PDB file of C-alpha atoms in Angstrom:
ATOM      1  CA  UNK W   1     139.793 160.259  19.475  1.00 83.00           C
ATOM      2  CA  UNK W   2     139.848 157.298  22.069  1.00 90.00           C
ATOM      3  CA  UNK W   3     141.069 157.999  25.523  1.00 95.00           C
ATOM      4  CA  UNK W   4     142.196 154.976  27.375  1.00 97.00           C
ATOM      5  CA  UNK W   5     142.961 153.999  31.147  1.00 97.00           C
ATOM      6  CA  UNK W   6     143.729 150.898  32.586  1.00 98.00           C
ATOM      7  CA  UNK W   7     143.525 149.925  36.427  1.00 98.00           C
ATOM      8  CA  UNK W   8     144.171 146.497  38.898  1.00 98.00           C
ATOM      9  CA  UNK W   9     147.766 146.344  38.610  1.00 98.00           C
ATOM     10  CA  UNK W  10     149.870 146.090  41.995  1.00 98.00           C
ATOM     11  CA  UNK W  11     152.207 143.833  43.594  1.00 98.00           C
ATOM     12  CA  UNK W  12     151.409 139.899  43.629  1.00 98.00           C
ATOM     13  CA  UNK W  13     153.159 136.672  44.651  1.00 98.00           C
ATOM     14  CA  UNK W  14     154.317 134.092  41.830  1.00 98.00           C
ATOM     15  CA  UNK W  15     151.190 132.160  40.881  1.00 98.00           C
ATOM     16  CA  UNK W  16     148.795 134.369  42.169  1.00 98.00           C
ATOM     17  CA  UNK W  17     145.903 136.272  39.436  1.00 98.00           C
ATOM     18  CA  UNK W  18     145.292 139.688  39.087  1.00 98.00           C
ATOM     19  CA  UNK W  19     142.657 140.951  36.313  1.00 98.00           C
ATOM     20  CA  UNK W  20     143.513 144.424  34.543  1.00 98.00           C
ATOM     21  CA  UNK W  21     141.264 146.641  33.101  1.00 98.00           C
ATOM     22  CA  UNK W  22     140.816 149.194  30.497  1.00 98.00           C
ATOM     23  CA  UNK W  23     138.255 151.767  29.806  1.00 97.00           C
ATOM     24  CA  UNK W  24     137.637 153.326  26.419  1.00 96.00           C
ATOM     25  CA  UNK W  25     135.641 156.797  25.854  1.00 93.00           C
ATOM     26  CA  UNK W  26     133.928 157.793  22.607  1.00 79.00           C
ATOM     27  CA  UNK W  27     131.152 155.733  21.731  1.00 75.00           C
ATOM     28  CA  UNK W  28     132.972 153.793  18.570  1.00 87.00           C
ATOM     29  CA  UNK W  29     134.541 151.143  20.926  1.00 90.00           C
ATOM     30  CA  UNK W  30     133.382 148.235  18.853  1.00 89.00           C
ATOM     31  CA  UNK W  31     134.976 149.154  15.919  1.00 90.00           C
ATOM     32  CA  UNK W  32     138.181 149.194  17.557  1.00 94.00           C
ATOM     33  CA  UNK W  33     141.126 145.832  17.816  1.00 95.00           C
ATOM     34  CA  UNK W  34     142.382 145.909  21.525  1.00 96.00           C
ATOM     35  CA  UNK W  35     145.205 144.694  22.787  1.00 98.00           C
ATOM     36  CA  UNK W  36     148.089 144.414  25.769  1.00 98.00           C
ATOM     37  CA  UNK W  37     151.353 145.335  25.921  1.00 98.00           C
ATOM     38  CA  UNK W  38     153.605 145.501  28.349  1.00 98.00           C
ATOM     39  CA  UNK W  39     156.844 146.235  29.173  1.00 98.00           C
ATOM     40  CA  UNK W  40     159.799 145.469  31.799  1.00 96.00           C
ATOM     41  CA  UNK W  41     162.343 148.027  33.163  1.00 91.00           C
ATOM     42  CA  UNK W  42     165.134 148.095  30.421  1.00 94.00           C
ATOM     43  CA  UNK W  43     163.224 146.325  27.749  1.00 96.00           C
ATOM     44  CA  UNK W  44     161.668 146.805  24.612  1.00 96.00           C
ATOM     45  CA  UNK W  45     157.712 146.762  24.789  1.00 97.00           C
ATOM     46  CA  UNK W  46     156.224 143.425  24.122  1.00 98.00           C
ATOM     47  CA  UNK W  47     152.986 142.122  22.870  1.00 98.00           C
ATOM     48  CA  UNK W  48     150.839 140.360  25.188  1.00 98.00           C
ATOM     49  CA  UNK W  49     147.372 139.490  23.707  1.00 98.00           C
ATOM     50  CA  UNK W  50     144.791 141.090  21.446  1.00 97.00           C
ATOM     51  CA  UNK W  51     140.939 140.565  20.219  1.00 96.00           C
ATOM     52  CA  UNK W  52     139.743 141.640  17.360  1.00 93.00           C
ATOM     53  CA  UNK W  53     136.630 143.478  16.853  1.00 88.00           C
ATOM     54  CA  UNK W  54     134.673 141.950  14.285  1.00 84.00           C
ATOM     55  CA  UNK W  55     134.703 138.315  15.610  1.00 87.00           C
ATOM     56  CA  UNK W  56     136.370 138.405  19.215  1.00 89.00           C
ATOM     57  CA  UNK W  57     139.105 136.429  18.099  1.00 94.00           C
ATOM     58  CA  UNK W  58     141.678 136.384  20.198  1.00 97.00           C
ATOM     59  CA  UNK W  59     145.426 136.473  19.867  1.00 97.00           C
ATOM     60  CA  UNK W  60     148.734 135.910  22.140  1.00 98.00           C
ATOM     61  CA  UNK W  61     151.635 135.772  22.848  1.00 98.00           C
ATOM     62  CA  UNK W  62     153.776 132.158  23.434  1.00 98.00           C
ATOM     63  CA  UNK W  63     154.882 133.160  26.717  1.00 98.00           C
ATOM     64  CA  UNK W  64     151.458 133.851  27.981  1.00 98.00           C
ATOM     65  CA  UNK W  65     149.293 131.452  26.184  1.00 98.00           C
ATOM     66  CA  UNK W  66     147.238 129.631  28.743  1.00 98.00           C
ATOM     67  CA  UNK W  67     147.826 131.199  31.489  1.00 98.00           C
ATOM     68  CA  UNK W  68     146.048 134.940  30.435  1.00 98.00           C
ATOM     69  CA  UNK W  69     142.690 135.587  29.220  1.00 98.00           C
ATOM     70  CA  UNK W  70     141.730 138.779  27.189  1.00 98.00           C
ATOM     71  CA  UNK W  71     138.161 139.751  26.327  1.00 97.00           C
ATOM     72  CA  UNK W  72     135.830 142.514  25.742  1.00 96.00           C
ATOM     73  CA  UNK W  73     132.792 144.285  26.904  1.00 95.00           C
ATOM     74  CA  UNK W  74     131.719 146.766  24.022  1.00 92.00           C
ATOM     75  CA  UNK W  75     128.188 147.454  26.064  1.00 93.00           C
ATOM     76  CA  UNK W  76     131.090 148.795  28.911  1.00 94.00           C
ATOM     77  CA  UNK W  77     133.735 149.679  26.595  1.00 95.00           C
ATOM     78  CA  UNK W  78     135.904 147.910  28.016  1.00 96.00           C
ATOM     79  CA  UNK W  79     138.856 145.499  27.664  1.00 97.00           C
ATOM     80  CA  UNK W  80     140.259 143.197  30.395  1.00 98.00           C
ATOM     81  CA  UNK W  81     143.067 140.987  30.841  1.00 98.00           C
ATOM     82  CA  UNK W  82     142.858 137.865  33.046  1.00 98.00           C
ATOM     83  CA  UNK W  83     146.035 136.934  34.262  1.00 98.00           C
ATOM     84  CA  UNK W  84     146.530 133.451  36.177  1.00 98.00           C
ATOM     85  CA  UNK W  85     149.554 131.627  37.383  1.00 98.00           C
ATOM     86  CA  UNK W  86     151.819 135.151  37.318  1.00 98.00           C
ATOM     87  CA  UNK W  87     155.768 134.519  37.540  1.00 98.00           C
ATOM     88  CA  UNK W  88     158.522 137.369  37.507  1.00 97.00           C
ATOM     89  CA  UNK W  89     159.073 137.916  34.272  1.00 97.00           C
ATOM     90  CA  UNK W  90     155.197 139.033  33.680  1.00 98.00           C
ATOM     91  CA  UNK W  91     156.020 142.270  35.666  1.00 98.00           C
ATOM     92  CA  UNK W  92     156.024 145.006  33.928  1.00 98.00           C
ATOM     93  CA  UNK W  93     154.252 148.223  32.886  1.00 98.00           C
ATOM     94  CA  UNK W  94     151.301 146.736  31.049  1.00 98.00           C
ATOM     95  CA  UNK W  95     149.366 149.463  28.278  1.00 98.00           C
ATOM     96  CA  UNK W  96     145.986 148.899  26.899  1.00 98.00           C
ATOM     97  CA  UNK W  97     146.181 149.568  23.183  1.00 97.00           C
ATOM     98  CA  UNK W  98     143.434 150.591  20.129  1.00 96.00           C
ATOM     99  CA  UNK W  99     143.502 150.036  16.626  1.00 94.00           C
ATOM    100  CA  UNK W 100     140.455 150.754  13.993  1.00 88.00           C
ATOM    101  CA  UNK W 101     141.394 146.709  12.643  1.00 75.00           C
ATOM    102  CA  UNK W 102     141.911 147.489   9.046  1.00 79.00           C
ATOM    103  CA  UNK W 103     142.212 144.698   6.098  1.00 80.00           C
ATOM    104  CA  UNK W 104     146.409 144.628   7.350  1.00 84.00           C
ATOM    105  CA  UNK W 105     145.994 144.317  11.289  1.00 88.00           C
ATOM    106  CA  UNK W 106     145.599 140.205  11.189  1.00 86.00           C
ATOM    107  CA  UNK W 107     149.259 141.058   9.783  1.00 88.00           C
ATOM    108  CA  UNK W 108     150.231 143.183  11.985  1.00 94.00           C
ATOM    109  CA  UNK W 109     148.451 142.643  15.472  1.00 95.00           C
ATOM    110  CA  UNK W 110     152.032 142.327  17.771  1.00 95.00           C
ATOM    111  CA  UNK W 111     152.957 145.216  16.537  1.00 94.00           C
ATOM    112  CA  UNK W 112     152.839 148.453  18.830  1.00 92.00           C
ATOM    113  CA  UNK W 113     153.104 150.755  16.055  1.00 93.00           C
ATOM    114  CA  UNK W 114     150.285 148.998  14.637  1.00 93.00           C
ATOM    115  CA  UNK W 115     147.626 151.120  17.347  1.00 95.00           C
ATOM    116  CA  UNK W 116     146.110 154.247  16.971  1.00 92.00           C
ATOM    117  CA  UNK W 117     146.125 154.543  20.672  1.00 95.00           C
ATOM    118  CA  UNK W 118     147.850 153.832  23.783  1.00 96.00           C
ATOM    119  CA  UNK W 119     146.775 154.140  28.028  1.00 97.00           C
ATOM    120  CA  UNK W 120     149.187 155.341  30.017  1.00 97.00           C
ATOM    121  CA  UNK W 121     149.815 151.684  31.388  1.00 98.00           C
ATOM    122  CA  UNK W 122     149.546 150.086  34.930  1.00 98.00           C
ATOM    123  CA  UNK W 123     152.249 148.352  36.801  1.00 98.00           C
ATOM    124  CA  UNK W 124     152.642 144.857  37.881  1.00 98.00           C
ATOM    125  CA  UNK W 125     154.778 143.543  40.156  1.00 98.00           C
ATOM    126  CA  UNK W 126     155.486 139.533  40.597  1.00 98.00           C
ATOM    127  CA  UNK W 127     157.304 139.074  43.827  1.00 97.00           C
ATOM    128  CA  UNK W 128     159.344 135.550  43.922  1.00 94.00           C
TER     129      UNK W 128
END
């Protein structure tokens, strides 16, 4: 079982940063894919970026892509999400997510249904 909880999301002026955070329990963090979602009032959840565990390879999404930064800490467990140069449509509830990375998950990464786990998110607000 993996319990996870994110934190640093509040309100923030377009182009400003914030940097989210989640923290994993149990002590099998390492053998777990991460990944961000998020999702905006009245929309489906989207995929935002994801790492993998074996390598730290890291994945996202076209309407991100330069602008966020995901990465890992497995001596903290702990995933974060460096976000730069926020607009309006990046607000949103984001969720930390955990996978064990099986053989299908390079597959299957944007996926929500793909994870094992989900936090119960932290919201982010871009103000115009």
């Amino acid at each position: 079982q993996v319990r996870l909880v994110e934190s640093g999301g509040e309100l923030v002026q377009e182009g400003g940063s914030l940097r989210l955070a989640c923290a994993a329990s149990g002590r099998t963090f390492s053998m777990y894919a991460m990944a961000w979602f998020r999702q905006a009032p009245g929309k489906a959840r989207e995929f935002v970026a994801a790492i993998r565990r074996t390598d730290g390879s890291t994945y996202y999404a076209d309407s991100v892509k330069g602008r966020f930064t995901i990465s890992r800490d497995n001596a903290k467990n702990t995933v974060s999400l460096q976000m730069n140069s926020l607009k309006p449509e990046d607000t949103g509830v984001y969720y930390c997510a955990a996978d064990r990375g099986g053989p299908g998950w390079a597959d299957s990464y944007s996926e929500h249904d793909t994870y094992d786990y989900l936090g119960q998110g932290t919201q982010v607000t871009v103000s115009s």
